[in-house]
GROMACS .gro file of C-alpha atoms in nm:
model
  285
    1UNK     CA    1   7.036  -3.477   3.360
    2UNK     CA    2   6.953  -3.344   3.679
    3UNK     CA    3   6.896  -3.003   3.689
    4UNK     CA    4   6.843  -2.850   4.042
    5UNK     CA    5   6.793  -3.017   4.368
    6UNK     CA    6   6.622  -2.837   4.686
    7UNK     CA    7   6.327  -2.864   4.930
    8UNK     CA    8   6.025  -2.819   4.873
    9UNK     CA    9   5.742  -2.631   5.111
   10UNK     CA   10   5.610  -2.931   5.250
   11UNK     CA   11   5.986  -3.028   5.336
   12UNK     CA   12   6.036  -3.293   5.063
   13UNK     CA   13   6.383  -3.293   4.861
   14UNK     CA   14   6.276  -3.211   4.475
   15UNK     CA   15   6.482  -3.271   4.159
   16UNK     CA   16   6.429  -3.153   3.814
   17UNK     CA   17   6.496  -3.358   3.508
   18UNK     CA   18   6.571  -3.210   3.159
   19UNK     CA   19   6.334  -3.437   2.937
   20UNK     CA   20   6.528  -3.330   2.600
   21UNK     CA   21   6.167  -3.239   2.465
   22UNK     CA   22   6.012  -2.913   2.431
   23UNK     CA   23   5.664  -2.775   2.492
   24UNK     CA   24   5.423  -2.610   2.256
   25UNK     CA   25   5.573  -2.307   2.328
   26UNK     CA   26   5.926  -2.423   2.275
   27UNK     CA   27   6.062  -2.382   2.560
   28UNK     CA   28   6.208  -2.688   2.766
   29UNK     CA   29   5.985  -2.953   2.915
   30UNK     CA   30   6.121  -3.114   3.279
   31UNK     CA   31   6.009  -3.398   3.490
   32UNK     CA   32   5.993  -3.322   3.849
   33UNK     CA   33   6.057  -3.575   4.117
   34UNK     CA   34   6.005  -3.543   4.510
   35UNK     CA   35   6.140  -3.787   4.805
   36UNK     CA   36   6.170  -3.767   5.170
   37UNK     CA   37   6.553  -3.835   5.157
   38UNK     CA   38   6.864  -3.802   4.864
   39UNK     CA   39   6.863  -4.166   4.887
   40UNK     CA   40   6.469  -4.203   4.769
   41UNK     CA   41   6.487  -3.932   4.549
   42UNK     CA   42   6.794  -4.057   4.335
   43UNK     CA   43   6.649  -4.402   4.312
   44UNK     CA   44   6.328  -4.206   4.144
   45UNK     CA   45   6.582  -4.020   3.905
   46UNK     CA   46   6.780  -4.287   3.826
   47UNK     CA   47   6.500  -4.537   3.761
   48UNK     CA   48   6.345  -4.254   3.501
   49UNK     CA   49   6.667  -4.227   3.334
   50UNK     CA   50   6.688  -4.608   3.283
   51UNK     CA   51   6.358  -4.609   3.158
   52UNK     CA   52   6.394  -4.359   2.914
   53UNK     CA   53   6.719  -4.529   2.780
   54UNK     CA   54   6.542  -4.828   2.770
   55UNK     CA   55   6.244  -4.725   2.578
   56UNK     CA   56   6.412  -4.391   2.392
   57UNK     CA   57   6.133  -4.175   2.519
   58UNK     CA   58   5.945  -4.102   2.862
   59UNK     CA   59   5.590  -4.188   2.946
   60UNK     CA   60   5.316  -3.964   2.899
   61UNK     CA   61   5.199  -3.836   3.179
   62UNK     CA   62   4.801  -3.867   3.251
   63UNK     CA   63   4.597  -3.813   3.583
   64UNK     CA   64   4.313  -4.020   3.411
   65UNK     CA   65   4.184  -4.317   3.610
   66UNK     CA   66   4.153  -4.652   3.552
   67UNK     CA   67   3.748  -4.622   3.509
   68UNK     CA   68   3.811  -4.284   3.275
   69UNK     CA   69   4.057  -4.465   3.054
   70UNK     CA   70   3.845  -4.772   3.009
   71UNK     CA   71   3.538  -4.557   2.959
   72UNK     CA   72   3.752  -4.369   2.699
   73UNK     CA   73   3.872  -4.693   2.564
   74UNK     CA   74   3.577  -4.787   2.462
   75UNK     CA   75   3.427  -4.486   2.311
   76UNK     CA   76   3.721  -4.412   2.090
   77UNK     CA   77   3.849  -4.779   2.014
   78UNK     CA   78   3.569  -5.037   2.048
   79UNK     CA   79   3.276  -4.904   1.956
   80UNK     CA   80   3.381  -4.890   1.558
   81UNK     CA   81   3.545  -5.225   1.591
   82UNK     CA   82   3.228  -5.474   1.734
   83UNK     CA   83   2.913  -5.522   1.688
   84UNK     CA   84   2.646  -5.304   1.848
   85UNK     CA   85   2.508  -5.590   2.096
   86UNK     CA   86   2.836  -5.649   2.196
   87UNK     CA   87   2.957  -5.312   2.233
   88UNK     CA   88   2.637  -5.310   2.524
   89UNK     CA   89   2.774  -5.617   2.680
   90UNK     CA   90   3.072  -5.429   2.704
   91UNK     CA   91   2.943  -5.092   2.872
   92UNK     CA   92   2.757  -5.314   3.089
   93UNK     CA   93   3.030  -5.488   3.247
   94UNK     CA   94   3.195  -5.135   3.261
   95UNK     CA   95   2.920  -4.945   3.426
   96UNK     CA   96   2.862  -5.279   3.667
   97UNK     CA   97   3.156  -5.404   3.749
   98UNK     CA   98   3.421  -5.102   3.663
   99UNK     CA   99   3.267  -4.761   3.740
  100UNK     CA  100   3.210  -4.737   4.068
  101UNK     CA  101   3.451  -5.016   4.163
  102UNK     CA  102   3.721  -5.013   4.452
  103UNK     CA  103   4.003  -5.008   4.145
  104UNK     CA  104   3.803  -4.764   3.925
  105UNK     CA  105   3.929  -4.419   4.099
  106UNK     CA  106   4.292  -4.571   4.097
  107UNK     CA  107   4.542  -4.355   3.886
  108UNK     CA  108   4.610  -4.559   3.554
  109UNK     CA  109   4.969  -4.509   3.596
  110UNK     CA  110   4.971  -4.617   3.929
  111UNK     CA  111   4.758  -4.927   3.961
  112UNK     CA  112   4.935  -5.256   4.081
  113UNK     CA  113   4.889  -5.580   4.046
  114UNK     CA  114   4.809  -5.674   4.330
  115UNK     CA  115   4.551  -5.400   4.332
  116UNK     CA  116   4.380  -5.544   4.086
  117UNK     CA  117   4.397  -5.928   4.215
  118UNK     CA  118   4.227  -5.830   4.523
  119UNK     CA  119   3.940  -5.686   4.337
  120UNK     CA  120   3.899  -5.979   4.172
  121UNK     CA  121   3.939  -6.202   4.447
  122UNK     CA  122   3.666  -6.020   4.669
  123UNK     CA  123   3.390  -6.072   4.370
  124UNK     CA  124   3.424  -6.446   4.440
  125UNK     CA  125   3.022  -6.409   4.487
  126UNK     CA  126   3.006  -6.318   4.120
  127UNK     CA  127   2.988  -6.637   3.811
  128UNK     CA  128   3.351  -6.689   3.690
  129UNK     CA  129   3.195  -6.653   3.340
  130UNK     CA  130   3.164  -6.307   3.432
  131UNK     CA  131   3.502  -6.218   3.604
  132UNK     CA  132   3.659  -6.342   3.331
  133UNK     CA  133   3.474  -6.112   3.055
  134UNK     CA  134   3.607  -5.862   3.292
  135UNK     CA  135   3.943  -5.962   3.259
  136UNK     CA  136   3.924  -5.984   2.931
  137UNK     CA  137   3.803  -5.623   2.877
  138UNK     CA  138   4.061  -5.471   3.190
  139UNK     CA  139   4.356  -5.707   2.968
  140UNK     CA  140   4.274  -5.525   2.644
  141UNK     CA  141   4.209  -5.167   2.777
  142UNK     CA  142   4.596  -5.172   2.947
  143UNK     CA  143   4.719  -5.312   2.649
  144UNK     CA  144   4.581  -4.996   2.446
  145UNK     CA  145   4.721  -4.767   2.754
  146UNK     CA  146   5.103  -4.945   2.669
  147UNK     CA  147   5.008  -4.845   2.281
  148UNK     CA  148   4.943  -4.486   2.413
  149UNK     CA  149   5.234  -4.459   2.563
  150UNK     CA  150   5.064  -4.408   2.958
  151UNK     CA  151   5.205  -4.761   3.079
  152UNK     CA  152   5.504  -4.982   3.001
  153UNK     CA  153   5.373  -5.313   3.135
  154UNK     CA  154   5.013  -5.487   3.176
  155UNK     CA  155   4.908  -5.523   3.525
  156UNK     CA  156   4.716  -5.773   3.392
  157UNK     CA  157   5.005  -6.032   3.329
  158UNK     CA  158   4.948  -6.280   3.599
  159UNK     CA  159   4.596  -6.212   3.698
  160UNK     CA  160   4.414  -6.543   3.805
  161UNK     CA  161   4.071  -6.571   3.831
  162UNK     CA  162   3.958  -6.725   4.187
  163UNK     CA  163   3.733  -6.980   4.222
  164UNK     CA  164   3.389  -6.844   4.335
  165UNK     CA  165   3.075  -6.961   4.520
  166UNK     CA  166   2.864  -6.881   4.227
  167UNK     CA  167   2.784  -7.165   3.996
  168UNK     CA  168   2.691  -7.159   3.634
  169UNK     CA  169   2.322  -7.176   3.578
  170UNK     CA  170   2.211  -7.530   3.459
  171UNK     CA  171   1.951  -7.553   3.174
  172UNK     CA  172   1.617  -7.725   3.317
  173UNK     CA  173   1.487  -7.971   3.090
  174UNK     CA  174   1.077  -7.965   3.059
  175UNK     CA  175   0.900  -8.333   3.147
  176UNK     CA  176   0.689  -8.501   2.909
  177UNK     CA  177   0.411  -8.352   3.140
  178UNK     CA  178   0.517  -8.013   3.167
  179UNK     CA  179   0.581  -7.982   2.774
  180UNK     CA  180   0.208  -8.040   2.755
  181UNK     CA  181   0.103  -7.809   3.014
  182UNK     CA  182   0.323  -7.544   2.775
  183UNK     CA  183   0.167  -7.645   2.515
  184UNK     CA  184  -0.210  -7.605   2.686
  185UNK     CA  185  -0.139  -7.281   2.860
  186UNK     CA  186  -0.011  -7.124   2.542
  187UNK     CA  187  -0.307  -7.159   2.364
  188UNK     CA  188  -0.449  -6.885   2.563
  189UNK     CA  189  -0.194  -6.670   2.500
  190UNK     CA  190  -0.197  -6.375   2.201
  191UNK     CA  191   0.165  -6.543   2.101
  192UNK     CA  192   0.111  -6.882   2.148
  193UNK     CA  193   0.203  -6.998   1.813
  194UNK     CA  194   0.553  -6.836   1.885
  195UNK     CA  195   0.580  -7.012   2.216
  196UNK     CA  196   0.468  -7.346   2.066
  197UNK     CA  197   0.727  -7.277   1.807
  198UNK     CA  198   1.002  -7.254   2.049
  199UNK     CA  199   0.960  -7.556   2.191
  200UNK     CA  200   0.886  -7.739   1.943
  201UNK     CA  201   1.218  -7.651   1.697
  202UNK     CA  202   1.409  -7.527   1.993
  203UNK     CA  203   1.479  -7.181   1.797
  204UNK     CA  204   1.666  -6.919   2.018
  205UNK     CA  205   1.404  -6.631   2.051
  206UNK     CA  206   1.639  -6.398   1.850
  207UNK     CA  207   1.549  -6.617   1.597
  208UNK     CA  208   1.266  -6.641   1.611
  209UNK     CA  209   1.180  -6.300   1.575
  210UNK     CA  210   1.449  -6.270   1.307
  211UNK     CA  211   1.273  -6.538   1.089
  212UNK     CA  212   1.126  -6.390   0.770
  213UNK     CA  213   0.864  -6.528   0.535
  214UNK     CA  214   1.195  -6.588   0.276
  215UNK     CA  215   1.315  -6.851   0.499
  216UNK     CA  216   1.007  -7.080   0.544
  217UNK     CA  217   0.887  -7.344   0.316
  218UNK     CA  218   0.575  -7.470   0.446
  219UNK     CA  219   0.572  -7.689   0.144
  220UNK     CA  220   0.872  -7.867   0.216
  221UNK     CA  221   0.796  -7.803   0.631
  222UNK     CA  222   1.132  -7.661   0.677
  223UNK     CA  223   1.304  -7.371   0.802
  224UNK     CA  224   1.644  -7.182   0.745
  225UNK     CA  225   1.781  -7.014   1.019
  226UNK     CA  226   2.031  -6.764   0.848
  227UNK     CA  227   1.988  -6.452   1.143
  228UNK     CA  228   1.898  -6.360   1.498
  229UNK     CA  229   1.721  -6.027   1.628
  230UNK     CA  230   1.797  -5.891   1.964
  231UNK     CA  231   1.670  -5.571   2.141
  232UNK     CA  232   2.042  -5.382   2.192
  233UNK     CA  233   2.159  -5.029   2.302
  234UNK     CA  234   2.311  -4.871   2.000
  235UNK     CA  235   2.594  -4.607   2.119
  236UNK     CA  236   2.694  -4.303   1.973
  237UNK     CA  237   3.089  -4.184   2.040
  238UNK     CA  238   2.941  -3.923   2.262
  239UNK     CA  239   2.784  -4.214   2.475
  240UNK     CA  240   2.435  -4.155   2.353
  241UNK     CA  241   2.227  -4.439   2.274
  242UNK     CA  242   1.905  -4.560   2.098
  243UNK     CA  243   1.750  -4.892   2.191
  244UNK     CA  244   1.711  -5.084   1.835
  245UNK     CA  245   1.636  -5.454   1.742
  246UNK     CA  246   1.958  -5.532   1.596
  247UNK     CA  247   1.976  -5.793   1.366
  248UNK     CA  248   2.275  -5.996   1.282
  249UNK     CA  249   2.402  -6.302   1.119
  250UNK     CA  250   2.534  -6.609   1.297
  251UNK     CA  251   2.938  -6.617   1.365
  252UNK     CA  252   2.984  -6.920   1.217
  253UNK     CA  253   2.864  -7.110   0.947
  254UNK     CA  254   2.731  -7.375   1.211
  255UNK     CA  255   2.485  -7.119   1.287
  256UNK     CA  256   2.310  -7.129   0.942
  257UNK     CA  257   2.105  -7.432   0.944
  258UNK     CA  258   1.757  -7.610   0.830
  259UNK     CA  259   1.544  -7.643   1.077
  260UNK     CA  260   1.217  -7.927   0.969
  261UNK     CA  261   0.858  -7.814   1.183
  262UNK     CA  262   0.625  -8.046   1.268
  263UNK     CA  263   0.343  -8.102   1.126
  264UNK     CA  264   0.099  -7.982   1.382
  265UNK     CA  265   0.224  -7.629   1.316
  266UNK     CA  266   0.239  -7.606   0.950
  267UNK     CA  267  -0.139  -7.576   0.947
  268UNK     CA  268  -0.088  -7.274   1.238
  269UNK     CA  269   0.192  -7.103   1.046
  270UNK     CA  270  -0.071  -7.129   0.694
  271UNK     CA  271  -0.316  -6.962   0.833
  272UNK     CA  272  -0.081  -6.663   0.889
  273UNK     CA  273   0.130  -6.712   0.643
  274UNK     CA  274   0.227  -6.375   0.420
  275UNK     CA  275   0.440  -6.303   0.096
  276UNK     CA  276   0.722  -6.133   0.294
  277UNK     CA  277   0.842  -5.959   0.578
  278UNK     CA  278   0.876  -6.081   0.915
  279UNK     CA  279   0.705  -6.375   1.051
  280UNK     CA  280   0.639  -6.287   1.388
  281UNK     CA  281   0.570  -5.901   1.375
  282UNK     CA  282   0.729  -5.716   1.729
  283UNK     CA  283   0.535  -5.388   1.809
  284UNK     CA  284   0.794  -5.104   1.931
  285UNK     CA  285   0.748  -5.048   2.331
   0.00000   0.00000   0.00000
């Protein structure tokens, strides 16, 4: 219940609300409320009270903001739950997008709605692939603040994505013609046998510099794509990081497939060919 009522310094009426916990030290813990009239200042108490009763125990109370709680949502949850290239497509949105964002130095526990659904309608400049990732990662970070008990309901709930200016890059198909100017120009190059490769199995270029020795068969001219290699930020909890080539297996089982190369390569990919290891070596930069 209420405990005392007065004024405070700055001439706002303050009441004091017996939490039924107790601090560390054991002595009682109160929730403090302030209003510019009894009216204002009983709706406040009255709300709390309801709250509690409806959720048997009262919110923790946090000054963190929204950027601090995501930042910490990631570094204590995420990073031990995804892979480490995806755990960098995560920061990056974060440090991007979140950070330094109009809603990033808004208190957690009191960010609105419609706070948040004017950020995302003045990034209509940005893809829509992208505001959506970074719904996706504000969704689940207020969804682990209800879990710690800062937040009751997901400002999230209702979000919609606006349509934006930006349009989704389209993939350019080569000509007949400039396929073979590719194919000239590369043979001047100290990597042209992995360019020619590319285009000629249309291998992702994490795969190609995954592909080991193991998975070739220059006998049969085919090749099993079973991994993909991709130059990744590797965090620590701290938010350290290393820059590794991460290697990883496919998702699905779609991704492992046999691949057949064409005969004007097999003679290229002899002439290199080795017992093991990788096919394509990278040199660390």
């Amino acid at each position: 219940k209420a405990r005392k009522k007065g004024k405070n310094a700055d001439g706002l009426l303050t009441a004091t609300v017996d939490t039924g916990e107790r601090n560390p030290n054991g002595t009682k813990k109160y929730k403090y409320f302030r209003a510019k009239t009894k009216k204002e200042l009983k709706a406040k108490v009255d709300a709390y009270k309801m709250d509690v009763a409806l959720n048997g125990k009262p919110l923790d109370q946090t000054t963190v903001t929204l950027a601090e709680w995501v930042h910490q949502y990631l570094f204590v949850h995420v990073i031990h739950e995804v892979a480490p290239t995806t755990f960098h497509r995560y920061v990056n949105l974060y440090e991007v997008h979140i950070k330094d964002s109009d809603i990033g130095d808004i208190g957690l526990q009191t960010i609105t709605h419609t706070q948040i659904q004017r950020y995302f309608n003045n990034k209509t400049d940005k893809a829509k692939a992208t505001l959506q990732k970074i719904k996706n990662l504000l969704n689940k970070a207020f969804k682990s603040a209800i879990h710690n008990n800062f937040i009751r309901h997901n400002p999230m709930d209702g979000i919609i994505i606006p349509k934006t200016a930006k349009e989704a890059k389209e993939i350019k198909i080569l000509t007949n013609e400039e396929q073979l100017r590719y194919i000239e120009a590369s043979k001047e190059e100290p990597n042209g046998l992995f360019l020619r490769l590319a285009l000629y199995t249309g291998m992702r270029l994490g795969e190609i510099l995954a592909l080991k020795w193991e998975n070739v068969d220059l006998e049969k001219g085919t090749i099993t794509i079973k991994e993909s290699m991709k130059r990744s930020r590797v965090y620590s909890d701290d938010g350290t990081f290393i820059v590794e080539d991460v290697v990883k297996e496919p998702k699905t089982k779609k991704g492992i497939r046999l691949i057949y190369i064409p005969d004007i390569l097999i003679s290229e990919l002899k002439r290199i060919e080795k017992d093991k290891g990788l096919v394509f070596e990278t040199n660390e930069s």
